[in-house]
Structure formats: structure tokens, C-alpha cells
XYZ file of C-alpha atoms in Angstrom:
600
model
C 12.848 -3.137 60.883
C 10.784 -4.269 63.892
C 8.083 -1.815 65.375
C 7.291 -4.056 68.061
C 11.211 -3.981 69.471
C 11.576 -1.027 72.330
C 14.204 1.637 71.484
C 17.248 1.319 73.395
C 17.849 4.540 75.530
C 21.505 6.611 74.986
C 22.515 8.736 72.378
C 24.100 8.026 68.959
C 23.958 4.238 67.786
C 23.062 1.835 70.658
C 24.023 -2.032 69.965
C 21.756 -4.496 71.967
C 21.189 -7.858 71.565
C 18.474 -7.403 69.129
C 19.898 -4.551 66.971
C 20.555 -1.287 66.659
C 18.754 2.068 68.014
C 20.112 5.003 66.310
C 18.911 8.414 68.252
C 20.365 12.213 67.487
C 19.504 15.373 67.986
C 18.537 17.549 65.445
C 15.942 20.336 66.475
C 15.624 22.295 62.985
C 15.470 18.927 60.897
C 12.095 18.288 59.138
C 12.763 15.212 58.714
C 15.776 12.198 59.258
C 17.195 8.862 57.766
C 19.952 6.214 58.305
C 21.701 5.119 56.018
C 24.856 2.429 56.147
C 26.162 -0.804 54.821
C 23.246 -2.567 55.901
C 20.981 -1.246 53.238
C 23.638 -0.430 50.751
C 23.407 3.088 51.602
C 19.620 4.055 50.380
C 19.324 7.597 51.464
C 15.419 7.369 51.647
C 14.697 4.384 53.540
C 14.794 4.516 56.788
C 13.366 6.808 58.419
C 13.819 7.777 61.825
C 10.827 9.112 63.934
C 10.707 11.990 65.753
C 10.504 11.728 70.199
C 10.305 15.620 70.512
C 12.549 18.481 71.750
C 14.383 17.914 68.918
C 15.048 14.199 69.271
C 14.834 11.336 66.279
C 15.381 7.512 66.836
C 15.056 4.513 64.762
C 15.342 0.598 66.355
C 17.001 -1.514 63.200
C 17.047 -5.103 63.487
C 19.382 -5.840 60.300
C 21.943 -3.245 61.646
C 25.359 -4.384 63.931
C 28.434 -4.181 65.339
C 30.607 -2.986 62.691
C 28.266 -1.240 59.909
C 28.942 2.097 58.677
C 26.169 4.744 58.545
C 25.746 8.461 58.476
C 22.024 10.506 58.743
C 20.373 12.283 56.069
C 18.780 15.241 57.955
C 16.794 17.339 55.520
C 15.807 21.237 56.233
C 13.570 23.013 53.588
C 15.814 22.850 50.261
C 18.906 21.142 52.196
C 19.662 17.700 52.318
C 22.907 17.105 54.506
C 24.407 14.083 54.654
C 26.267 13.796 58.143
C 27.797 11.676 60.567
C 26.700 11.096 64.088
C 27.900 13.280 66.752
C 28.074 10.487 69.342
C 29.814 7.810 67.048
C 32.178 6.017 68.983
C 34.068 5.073 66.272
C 35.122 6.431 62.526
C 36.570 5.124 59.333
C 38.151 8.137 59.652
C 37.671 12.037 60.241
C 36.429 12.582 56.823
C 35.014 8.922 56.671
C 32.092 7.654 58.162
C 30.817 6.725 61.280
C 30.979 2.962 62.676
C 28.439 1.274 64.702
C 30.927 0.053 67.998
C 30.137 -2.205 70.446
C 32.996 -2.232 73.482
C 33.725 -5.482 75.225
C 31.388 -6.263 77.906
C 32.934 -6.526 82.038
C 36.649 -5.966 80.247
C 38.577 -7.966 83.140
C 38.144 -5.646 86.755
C 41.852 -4.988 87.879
C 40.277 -3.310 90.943
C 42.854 -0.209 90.032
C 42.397 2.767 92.187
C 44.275 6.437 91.757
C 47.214 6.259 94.245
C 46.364 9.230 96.296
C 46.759 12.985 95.022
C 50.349 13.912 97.110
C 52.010 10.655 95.518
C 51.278 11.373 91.575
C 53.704 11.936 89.341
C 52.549 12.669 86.075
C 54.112 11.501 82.445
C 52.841 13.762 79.884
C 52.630 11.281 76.224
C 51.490 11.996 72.674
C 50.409 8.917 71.249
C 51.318 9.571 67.741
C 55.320 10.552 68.490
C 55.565 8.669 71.506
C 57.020 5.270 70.607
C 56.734 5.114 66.406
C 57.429 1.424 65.470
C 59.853 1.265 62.160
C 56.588 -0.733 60.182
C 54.335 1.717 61.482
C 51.546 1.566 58.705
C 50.041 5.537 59.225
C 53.852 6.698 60.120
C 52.332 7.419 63.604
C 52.869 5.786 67.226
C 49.354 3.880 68.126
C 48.542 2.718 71.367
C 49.769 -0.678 71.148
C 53.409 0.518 70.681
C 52.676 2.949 73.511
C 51.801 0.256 76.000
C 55.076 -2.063 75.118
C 56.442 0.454 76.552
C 55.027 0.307 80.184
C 57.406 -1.914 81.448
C 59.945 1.139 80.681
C 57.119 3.636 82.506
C 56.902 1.494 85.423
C 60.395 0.752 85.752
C 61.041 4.913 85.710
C 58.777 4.950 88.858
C 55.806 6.853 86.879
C 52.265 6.135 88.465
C 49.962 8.330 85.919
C 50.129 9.053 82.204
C 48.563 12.119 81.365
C 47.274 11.449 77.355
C 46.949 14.654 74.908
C 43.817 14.022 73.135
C 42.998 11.358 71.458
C 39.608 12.020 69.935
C 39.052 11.635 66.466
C 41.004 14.726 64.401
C 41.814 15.203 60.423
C 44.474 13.256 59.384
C 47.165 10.928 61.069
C 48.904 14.004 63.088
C 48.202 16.142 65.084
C 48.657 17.332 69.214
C 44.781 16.511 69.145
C 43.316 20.046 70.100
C 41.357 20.238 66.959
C 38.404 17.726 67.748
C 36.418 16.358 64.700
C 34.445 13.668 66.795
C 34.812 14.210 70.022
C 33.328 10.658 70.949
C 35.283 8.608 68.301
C 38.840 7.339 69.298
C 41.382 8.421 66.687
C 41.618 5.673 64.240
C 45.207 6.173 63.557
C 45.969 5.668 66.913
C 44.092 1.953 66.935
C 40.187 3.535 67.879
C 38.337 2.336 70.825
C 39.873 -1.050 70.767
C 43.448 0.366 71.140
C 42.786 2.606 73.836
C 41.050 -0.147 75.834
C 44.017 -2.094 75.752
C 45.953 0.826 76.172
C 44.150 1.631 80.081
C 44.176 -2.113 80.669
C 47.660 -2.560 80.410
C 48.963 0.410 82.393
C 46.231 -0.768 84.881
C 47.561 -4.002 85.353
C 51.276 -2.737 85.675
C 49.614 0.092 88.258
C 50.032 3.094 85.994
C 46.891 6.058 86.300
C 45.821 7.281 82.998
C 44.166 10.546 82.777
C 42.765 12.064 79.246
C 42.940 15.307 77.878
C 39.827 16.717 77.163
C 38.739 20.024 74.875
C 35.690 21.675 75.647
C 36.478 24.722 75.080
C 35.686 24.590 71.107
C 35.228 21.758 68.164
C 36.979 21.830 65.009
C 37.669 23.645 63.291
C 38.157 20.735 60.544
C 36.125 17.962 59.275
C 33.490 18.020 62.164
C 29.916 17.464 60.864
C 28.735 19.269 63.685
C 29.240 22.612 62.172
C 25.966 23.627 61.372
C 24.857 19.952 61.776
C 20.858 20.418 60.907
C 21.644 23.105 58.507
C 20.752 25.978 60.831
C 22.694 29.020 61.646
C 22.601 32.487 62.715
C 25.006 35.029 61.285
C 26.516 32.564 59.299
C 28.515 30.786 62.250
C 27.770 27.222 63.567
C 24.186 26.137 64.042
C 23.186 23.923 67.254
C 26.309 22.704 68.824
C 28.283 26.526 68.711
C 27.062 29.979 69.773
C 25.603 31.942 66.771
C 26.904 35.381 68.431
C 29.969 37.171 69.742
C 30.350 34.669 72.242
C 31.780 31.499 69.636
C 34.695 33.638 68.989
C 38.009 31.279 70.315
C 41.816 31.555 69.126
C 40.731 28.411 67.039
C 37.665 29.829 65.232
C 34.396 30.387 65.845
C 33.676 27.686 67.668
C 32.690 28.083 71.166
C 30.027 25.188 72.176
C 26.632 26.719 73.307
C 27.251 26.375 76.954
C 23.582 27.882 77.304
C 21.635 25.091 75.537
C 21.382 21.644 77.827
C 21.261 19.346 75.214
C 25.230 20.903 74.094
C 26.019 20.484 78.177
C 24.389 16.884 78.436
C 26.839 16.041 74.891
C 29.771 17.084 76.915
C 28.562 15.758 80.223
C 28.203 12.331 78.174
C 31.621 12.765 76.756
C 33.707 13.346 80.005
C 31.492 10.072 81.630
C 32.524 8.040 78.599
C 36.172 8.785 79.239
C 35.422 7.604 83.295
C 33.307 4.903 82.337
C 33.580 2.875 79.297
C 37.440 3.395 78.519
C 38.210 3.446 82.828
C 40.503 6.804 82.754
C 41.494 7.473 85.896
C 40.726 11.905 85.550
C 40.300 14.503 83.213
C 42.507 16.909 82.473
C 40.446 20.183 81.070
C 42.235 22.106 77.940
C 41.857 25.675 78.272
C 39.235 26.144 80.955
C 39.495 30.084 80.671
C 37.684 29.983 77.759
C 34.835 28.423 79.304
C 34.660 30.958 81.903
C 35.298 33.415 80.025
C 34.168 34.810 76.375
C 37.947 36.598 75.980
C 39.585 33.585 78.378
C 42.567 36.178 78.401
C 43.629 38.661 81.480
C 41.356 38.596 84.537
C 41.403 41.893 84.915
C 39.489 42.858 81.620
C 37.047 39.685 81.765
C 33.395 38.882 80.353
C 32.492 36.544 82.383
C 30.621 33.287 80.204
C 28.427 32.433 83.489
C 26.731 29.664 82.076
C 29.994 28.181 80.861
C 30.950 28.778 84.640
C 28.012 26.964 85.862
C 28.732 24.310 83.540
C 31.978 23.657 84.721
C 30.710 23.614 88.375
C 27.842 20.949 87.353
C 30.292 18.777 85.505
C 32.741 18.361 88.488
C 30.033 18.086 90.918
C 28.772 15.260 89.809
C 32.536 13.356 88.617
C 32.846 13.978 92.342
C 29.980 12.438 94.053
C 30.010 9.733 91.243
C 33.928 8.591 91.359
C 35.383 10.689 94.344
C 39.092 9.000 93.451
C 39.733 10.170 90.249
C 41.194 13.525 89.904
C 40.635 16.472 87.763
C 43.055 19.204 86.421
C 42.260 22.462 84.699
C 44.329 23.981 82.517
C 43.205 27.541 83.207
C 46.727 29.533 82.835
C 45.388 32.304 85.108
C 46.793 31.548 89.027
C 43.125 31.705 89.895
C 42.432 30.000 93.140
C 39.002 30.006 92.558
C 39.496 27.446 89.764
C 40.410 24.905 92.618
C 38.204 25.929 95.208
C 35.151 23.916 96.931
C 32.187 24.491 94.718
C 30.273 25.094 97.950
C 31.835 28.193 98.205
C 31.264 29.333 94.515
C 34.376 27.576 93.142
C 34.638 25.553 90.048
C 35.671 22.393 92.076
C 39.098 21.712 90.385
C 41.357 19.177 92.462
C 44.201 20.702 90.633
C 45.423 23.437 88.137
C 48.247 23.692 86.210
C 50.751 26.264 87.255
C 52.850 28.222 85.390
C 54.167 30.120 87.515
C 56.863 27.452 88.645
C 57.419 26.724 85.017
C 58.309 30.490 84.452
C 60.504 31.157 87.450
C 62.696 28.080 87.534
C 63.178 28.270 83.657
C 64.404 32.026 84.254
C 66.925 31.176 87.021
C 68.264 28.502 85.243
C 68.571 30.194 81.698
C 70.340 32.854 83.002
C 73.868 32.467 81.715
C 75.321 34.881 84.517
C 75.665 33.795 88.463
C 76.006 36.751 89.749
C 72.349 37.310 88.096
C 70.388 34.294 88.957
C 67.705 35.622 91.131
C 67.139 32.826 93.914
C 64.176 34.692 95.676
C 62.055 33.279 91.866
C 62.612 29.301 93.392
C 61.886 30.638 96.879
C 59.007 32.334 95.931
C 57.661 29.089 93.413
C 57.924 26.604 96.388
C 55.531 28.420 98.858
C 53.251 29.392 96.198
C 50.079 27.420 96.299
C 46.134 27.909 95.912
C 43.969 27.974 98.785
C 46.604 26.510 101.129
C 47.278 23.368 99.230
C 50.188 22.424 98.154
C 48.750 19.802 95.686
C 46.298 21.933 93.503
C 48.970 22.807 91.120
C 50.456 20.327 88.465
C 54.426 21.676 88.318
C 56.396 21.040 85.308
C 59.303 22.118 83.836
C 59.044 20.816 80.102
C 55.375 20.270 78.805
C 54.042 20.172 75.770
C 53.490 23.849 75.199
C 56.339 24.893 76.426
C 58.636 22.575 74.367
C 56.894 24.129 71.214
C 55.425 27.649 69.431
C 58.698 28.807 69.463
C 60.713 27.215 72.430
C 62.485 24.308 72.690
C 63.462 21.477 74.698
C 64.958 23.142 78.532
C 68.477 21.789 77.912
C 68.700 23.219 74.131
C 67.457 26.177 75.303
C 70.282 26.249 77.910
C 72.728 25.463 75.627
C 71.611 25.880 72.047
C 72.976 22.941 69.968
C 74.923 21.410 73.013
C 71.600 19.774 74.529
C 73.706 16.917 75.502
C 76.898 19.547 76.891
C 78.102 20.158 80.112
C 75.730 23.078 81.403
C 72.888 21.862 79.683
C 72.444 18.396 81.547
C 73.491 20.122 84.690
C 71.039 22.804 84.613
C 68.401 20.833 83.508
C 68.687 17.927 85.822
C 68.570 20.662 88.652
C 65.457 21.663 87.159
C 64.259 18.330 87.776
C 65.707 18.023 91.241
C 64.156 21.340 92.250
C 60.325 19.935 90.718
C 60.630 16.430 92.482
C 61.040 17.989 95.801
C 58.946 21.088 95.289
C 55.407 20.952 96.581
C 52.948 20.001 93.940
C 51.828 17.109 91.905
C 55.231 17.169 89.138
C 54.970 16.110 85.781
C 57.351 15.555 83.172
C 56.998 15.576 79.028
C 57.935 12.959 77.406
C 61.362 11.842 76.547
C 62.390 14.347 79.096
C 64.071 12.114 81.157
C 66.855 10.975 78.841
C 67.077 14.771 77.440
C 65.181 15.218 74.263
C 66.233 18.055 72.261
C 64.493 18.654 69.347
C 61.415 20.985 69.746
C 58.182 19.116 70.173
C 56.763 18.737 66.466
C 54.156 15.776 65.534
C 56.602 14.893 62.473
C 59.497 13.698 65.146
C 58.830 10.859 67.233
C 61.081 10.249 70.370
C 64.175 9.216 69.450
C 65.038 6.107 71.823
C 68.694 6.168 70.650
C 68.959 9.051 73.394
C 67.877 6.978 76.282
C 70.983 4.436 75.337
C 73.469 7.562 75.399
C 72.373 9.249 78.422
C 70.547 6.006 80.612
C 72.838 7.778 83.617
C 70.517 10.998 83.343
C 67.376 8.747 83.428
C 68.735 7.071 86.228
C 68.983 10.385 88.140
C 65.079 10.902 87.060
C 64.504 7.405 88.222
C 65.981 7.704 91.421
C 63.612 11.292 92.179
C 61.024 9.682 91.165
C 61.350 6.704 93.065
C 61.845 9.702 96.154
C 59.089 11.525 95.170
C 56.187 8.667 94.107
C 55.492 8.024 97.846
C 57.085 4.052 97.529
C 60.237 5.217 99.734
C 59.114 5.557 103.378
C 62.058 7.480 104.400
C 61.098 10.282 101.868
C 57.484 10.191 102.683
C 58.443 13.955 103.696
C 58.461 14.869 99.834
C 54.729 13.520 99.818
C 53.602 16.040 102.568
C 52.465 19.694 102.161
C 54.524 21.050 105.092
C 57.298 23.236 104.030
C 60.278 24.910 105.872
C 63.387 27.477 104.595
C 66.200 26.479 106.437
C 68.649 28.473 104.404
C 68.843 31.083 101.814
C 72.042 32.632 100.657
C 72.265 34.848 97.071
C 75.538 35.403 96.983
C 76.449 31.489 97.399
C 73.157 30.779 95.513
C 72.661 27.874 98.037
C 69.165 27.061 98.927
C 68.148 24.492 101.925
C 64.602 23.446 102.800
C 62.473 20.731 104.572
C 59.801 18.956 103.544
C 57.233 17.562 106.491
C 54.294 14.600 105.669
C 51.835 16.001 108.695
C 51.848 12.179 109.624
C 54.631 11.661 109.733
C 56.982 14.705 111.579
C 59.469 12.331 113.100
C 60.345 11.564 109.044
C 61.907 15.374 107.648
C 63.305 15.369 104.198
C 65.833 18.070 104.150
C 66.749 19.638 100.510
C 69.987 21.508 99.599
C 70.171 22.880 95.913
C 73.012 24.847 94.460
C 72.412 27.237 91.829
C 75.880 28.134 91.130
C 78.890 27.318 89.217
C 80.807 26.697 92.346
C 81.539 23.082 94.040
C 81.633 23.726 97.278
C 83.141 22.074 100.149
C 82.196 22.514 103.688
C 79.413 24.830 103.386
C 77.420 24.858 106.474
C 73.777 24.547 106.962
C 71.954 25.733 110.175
C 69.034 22.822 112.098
C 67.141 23.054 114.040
C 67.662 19.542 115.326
C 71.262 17.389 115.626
C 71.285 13.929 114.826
C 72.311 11.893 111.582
C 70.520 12.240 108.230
C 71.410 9.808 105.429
C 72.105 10.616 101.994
C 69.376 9.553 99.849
C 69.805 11.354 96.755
C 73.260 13.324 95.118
C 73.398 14.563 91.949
C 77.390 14.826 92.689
C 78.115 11.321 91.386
C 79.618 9.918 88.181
C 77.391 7.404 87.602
C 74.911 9.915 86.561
C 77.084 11.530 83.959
C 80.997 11.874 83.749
C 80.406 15.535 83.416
C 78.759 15.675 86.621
C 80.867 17.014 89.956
C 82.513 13.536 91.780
C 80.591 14.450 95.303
C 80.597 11.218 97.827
C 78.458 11.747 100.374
C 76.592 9.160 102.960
C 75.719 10.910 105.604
C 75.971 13.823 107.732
C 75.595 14.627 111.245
C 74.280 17.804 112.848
C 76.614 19.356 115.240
C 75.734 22.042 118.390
C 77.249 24.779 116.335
C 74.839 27.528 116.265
C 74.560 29.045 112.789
C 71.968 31.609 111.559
C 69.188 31.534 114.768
C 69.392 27.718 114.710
C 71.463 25.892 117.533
C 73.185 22.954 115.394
C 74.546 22.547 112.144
C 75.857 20.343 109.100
C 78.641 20.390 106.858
C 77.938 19.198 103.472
C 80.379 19.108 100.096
C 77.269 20.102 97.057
C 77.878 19.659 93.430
C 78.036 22.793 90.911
C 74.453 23.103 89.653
C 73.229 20.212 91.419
C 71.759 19.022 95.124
C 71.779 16.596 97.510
C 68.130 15.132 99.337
C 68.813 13.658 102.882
C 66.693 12.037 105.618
C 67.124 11.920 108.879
């Protein structure tokens, strides 16, 4: 140990050229140690000294890349052994913590967010993803994740949205439990994995965003549970609240919103996601019960201000510092406020996820009955929006909640144990025609586009057989996508926020609309979806403009799926035939369940 060396500044262990500066915060400790595989894990021996407010650090020389170490923090009569909050890297949950230096200047691929209105979103869980048959820890990792990028970019995704990856107890798990929020889950191939991971759907010009939880630690194998050996009614010391206000569905295990060294640890978190591992946004798990001590209805709220404030600083200052990366909340509660301008008291959001959609296209299209689909739901899901824009709401129809806790997959659900039948790949595919054209940023779960079954469950990976029996269904999702994603110039209309009803029967269950770029009027997309068991032939749409739009997209056509209506369609041209206030008209022939997407 070298007194003469200055202490490296950051939090947790800090490699530098010299050695190692390990720093933590520990205000109730009376005094602190390091201990590792550099000195053979003496519990007395080196001791860290104390920098006030709470702060210990401790420059080692003989300490590197690679060592093990926990602290020794010792409080009156208790001597805790624990590992570091900030560690970047663990043996595993229950394991130690590992000193981790990243790469320095990994290779710049200059990648920048394609803008908000072109995302479309790929929902992944590393662990079920893509399992390899010699998997060692029976889980996917990210290095059989990324060989499958070629497959990503091929289906015309441009951002994967990651469920959590931080460190968690044992090899599975949807990652909403947090041990170490810093450390990369070492089943998944730590740090080093997720590196490669980012560069490699980077260099193939896929987005990654990560899933962050905020909202509460734990509840297993975290350290930081009363981490200096103080506590207050017998709940979690430092990092939690010690009152009414830790109470979560997960525990008691709110983080102390109201202390600024628990805000600066997340602050430091979210920039670590931004910074060292590139992510391209955040996605925020459960933001209601930041904002709130219940999280639940609005109407009977406690507000958690400081949690609120909290969430305002945070995005304030992603913004100013990387204004192209996005961030989502997951907030559940249609509250525009969540994506509203913090100058005006919001919590600065780009976009939420909205449920809403989920909920009303899942109900029309589960209804077994024509004659009691309610069409006025879709209408009524494609204007919705928060504060007048289109694109602060995430739209799905399959994600990972609702593919699980009791639901299943949307075809199974339309046709329990026929996920592959008739109805159910009809349905579901209209599902997906109505999200790619809807206003929005859409997302899909994984394995959705080749019609996964099977409830989500971390013990079933994906099973790529599928995608070999039904490659004509992702083909349909390739082709909206490659509509949607912005690349096609004579759909740009599907990236814009203008939207039109052009026609609206119930009792055909026939539903026309237009989508407008603002840019670019002189480019309409016009969308016909048919929510009924009827082909029909003929049926007649009122424009408000003649001319000739092209077929782009027709879910009428057998090389989709043999069980799909044979609809051949090119093109169309609007007539001076007034129907329904407009003065011309089209005839088009639209497939049972199904649509057609035409530019003109």
C-alpha cells in the first residue's frame, strides 16, 4: 500500500494504472476493511480511511484487474462481511465481488438512435432467447444472443429492448429482482458479454435499450439490505426507507429516494448503462412506484414527491447530456404527465408504455362472436395519444407481462391448443397489421413473429423449430416491418403522426384510415383492416382524392400461409363515385381477418 499515490475519484473499486482505489459508502460504520485475493483474504488488514459524510477509501497498489474482494464494515458488536454495492462484476449473486476493468475506446461505430417515429422495438430475454444445445448454465448468454443479429436485422428490427440484466440469484430469472444492480449477470457472460453484445448490434445498426428497476432491490442475495448494519423498524438500513414508505409488491424495499447519496447510486447506475456499456435508452420498470408510495390507482394516490423529483432530475440531465437516446416509462397509469416537458412540471418521459392498445385490440380480437366485436375499441386505440403525440406510447400486442401471470401467448389464447390453427394465425397476424400501422413506437416480444405459443416461463427457451414451420408468418412480420421502420419511402406515411378515418362500418367490421408524415403530404398511406369472418369482394371505400394507389402490403396471399384468404391485389384506382361525404371511391377485394396497406 502506497500513501503517497492519490485516490482515484468514483465509487466502488477504481482500476488505474497504478492500482486500485476502493471507496463506499457506509455512514453508520465505525470502522472498514478490504479484503480479496490479493492478501489471501485477511479481514484486518487493510483498512480503509474515512473522507466524511459517510465515505471510506483505500488506494492499493498490489490489487488488479481481476481480484476478488468484499468489505468488512464493523458497527458496535457487528462485523458484516459484504460486497460492494458498485461492483461491476460478481462471481456470482451469492459470490463475491470482482475488481473489472472495461476495455478502453472499445472501437467508435459512430451509431446514433434512428429517430423516435421510425423505432420498432424487439422485446428479448437473454436467458430464453437463443439457448445453445452446450449451453454450460442451461441459459441463453449474450454471445448466442448476438449470432443471432443477422436474423434481427434481416426481420427489419432497429432496437432491442433488453429485460434486465443486472446481477440476480441464480441462472434464471426475468431480472426484476436486482441483487447488484451494477454487476452484469454472470450467467449471461458479465460485462464482457454485454459489451460485445451492444457492439455487435451496433455494427449491424440495431438500438439497444436496457431495462432498468428502480423502483426496489432484492429482495434476494443483495448485500445492500441493511448494508452497515443499521436499521429502523427492522427493515433495510441506508439504501431502503425504514418507514411505511419501503412497502412494494416485492418487499420492503423501496430505495430512499430522500437521501442523495441513494439518488447519486442510481443516477450512477442509469449513466453506466449510457456510458460504459453504450445503450442506446432506458426503459424504467414500474415508474408508479416511484411516484407514488401505493403506485396503484391515481385516484387514491400518496404522492412519493421526492421520488417524483428524482425522476425529473434523472431525465433532465440524460437529456441535456445525450439528447438522442430515448427513454420509456413503464408507468401503467395513461398519465400524460409521465411524458410531459419537465418545464411544465412533467417527469420528462419521451415515451410510456400503453396499455390501453394492448387491452382493446386483444378484446376485439378474442372475441369469438362477429356480430360482437366492438370496432369503436381499435378506433378509439389509434387516436389515443398523450399530449398530442403520437409517439409517447410504446404499443404492443404480446410483451412480456402479458404473455405470462396467467395469460398466454395471443394466438393460444385465440385458439387454445390450436396456436398454429386457422383463426389463431389470422387473428393474430391482424393484430400485428393493426400495431405496425397504428400510431406509436410498436414493439413485439420475442419469438412473436413466427408464433410462439407456450406462455412466457424462464425454463422454455424459444423454440427455433417454429420459425422453420411458419417462416411465411415471419415473412408477413418482415414485410410490416420493413413498412413501418421508416426504410420504405413510399410508406414514410406510417412514420408520421397525422391520422385520418376514412371509413368505419360495424356491421361489415371494415375499418379504413390514412396515415400522413407532415413532410411529406403528397405520400398518404391508406389502411383497410377487416375484422370479420367475411372475404369480401368489391367493398367500396370513400377518398377524398382519385388517382392510383399501389398495393404495398396484403395479408390475402398464400405465400404467407395456405390458410390465409388467396386475395391478388396490385393496385387500385379511385373513381368519381361519391360515397359517404367523399367525392371518389375504390373498390378493393380484403381477406377474412386480414388487411391490405396501399400508397398512392
Amino acid at each position: 500500500m502506497s500513501e503517497n499515490i492519490e485516490k482515484y475519484s468514483g465509487m466502488g473499486a477504481i482500476v488505474g494504472n497504478e492500482g486500485v482505489t476502493f471507496r463506499l459508502w457506509a455512514p453508520n460504520a465505525e470502522k472498514v476493511f478490504v479484503m480479496g485475493s490479493f492478501n489471501d483474504w485477511k479481514d484486518d488488514e487493510f483498512q480503509l480511511e474515512h473522507e466524511g459524510e459517510g465515505y471510506w477509501a483505500l488506494f492499493l497498489e498490489n490489487a488488479g484487474n481481476g481480484d476478488e474482494y468484499k468489505y468488512v464494515l464493523v458497527n458496535g458488536d457487528q462485523k458484516l462481511s459484504r460486497n460492494d454495492p458498485y461492483a461491476r462484476k460478481m462471481t456470482h449473486s451469492g459470490g463475491n465481488s470482482m475488481v473489472y476493468q472495461p476495455e478502453e475506446n472499445q472501437e467508435d461505430h459512430q451509431f446514433q438512435l434512428p429517430p423516435f417515429n421510425e423505432l420498432v422495438i424487439y422485446e428479448m430475454h437473454i436467458g430464453t432467447f437463443y439457448k445453445k444445445e452446450d449451453s454450460q448454465n442451461g441459459v441463453g448468454d449474450f454471445y448466442s444472443a448476438a449470432e443471432k443479429l443477422d436474423y434481427l436485422q434481416a426481420l427489419g428490427i432497429n432496437v432491442i429492448e433488453l429485460m434486465p440484466v443486472m446481477e440476480f440469484p441464480g441462472a434464471k430469472s426475468w431480472g426484476y429482482n436486482p441483487s447488484y444492480p451494477f454487476a452484469i449477470e454472470s450467467d449471461y457472460g458479465g460485462p464482457e458479454g454485454l459489451a460485445h453484445f451492444v457492439k455487435e448490434a451496433h455494427l449491424k445498426g440495431i438500438a439497444v435499450l436496457m431495462d432498468v428497476v428502480y423502483n426496489h432491490f432484492g429482495p434476494g442475495d443483495t448485500d445492500l439490505w441493511q448494508f452497515d448494519g443499521w436499521q429502523e423498524n427492522d427493515k433495510g438500513g441506508i439504501y431502503f426507507y425504514n418507514d411505511y414508505k419501503s412497502t412494494t409488491p416485492w418487499g420492503d424495499n423501496r430505495p430512499d429516494f430522500g437521501r442523495k447519496e441513494v439518488r447519486n447510486y442510481i443516477r450512477d447506475n442509469a449513466f453506466m448503462w449510457l456510458e460504459a456499456f453504450q445503450c442506446d435508452g432506458l426503459r424504467f420498470d414500474a415508474t408508479a412506484y416511484i411516484r407514488f408510495v401505493e403506485g396503484g390507482d391515481l385516484k387514491e394516490r400518496s404522492e412519493l414527491e421526492e421520488g417524483y423529483r428524482f425522476l425529473q432530475q434523472l431525465n433532465a440531465e440524460i437529456r441535456e447530456k445525450y439528447p438522442q437516446k430515448i427513454l420509456i416509462a413503464e408507468d401503467l397509469k395513461a398519465d400524460s404527465i409521465v411524458t410531459a416537458d419537465i418545464a411544465h412540471n412533467g417527469l420528462g418521459f419521451h415515451s410510456q408504455w400503453g396499455l390501453g392498445f394492448n387491452h382493446s385490440i386483444k378484446r376485439v380480437l378474442l372475441e369469438i362472436e362477429d356480430e360482437h366485436r366492438n370496432l369503436q375499441e381499435v378506433v378509439e386505440s389509434l387516436f389515443f395519444s398523450f399530449n398530442n403525440s403520437a409517439f409517447q406510447r410504446v404499443i404492443f400486442t404480446e410483451s412480456h407481462d402479458e404473455v405470462a401471470n396467467g395469460s398466454s401467448r395471443l394466438p393460444e389464447e385465440i385458439q387454445p391448443g390450436e396456436a398454429d390453427g386457422e383463426y389463431a394465425k389470422k387473428k393474430s397476424t391482424l393484430g400485428a397489421i393493426t400495431l405496425f400501422t397504428s400510431p406509436g413506437i410498436p414493439m413485439i416480444f420475442q419469438g412473436q413473429e413466427f408464433l410462439t405459443d407456450s406462455h412466457f416461463n424462464v425454463e422454455n427457451p424459444l423454440d427455433w423449430n417454429r420459425y422453420s414451420e411458419l417462416n411465411g408468418i415471419a415473412r408477413m412480420y418482415r414485410d410490416l416491418i420493413q413498412l413501418r421502420n421508416g426504410r420504405n419511402e413510399d410508406c414514410v406515411g406510417l412514420t408520421g403522426s397525422m391520422t385520418d378515418t376514412f371509413h368505419f362500418s360495424q356491421e361489415s367490421l371494415v375499418l379504413a384510415f390514412q396515415r400522413v408524415h407532415f413532410e411529406h403530404q403528397d405520400k398518404p398511406v391508406l389502411v383497410i383492416l377487416n375484422f370479420s369472418n367475411q372475404l369480401y369482394q368489391g367493398y367500396r371505400i370513400g377518398l377524398p382524392h382519385e388517382g392510383i394507389w399501389k398495393v404495398r402490403f396484403n395479408s390475402g396471399w398464400k405465400g404467407y400461409d395456405e390458410d390465409f384468404s388467396e386475395v391478388e391485389l396490385l393496385e387500385v384506382h379511385a373513381e368519381p363515385f361519391e360515397m359517404e361525404g367523399f367525392p371518389f371511391s375504390m373498390l378493393v377485394d380484403l381477406p377474412q381477418y386480414g388487411g391490405i396497406v396501399l400508397s398512392r
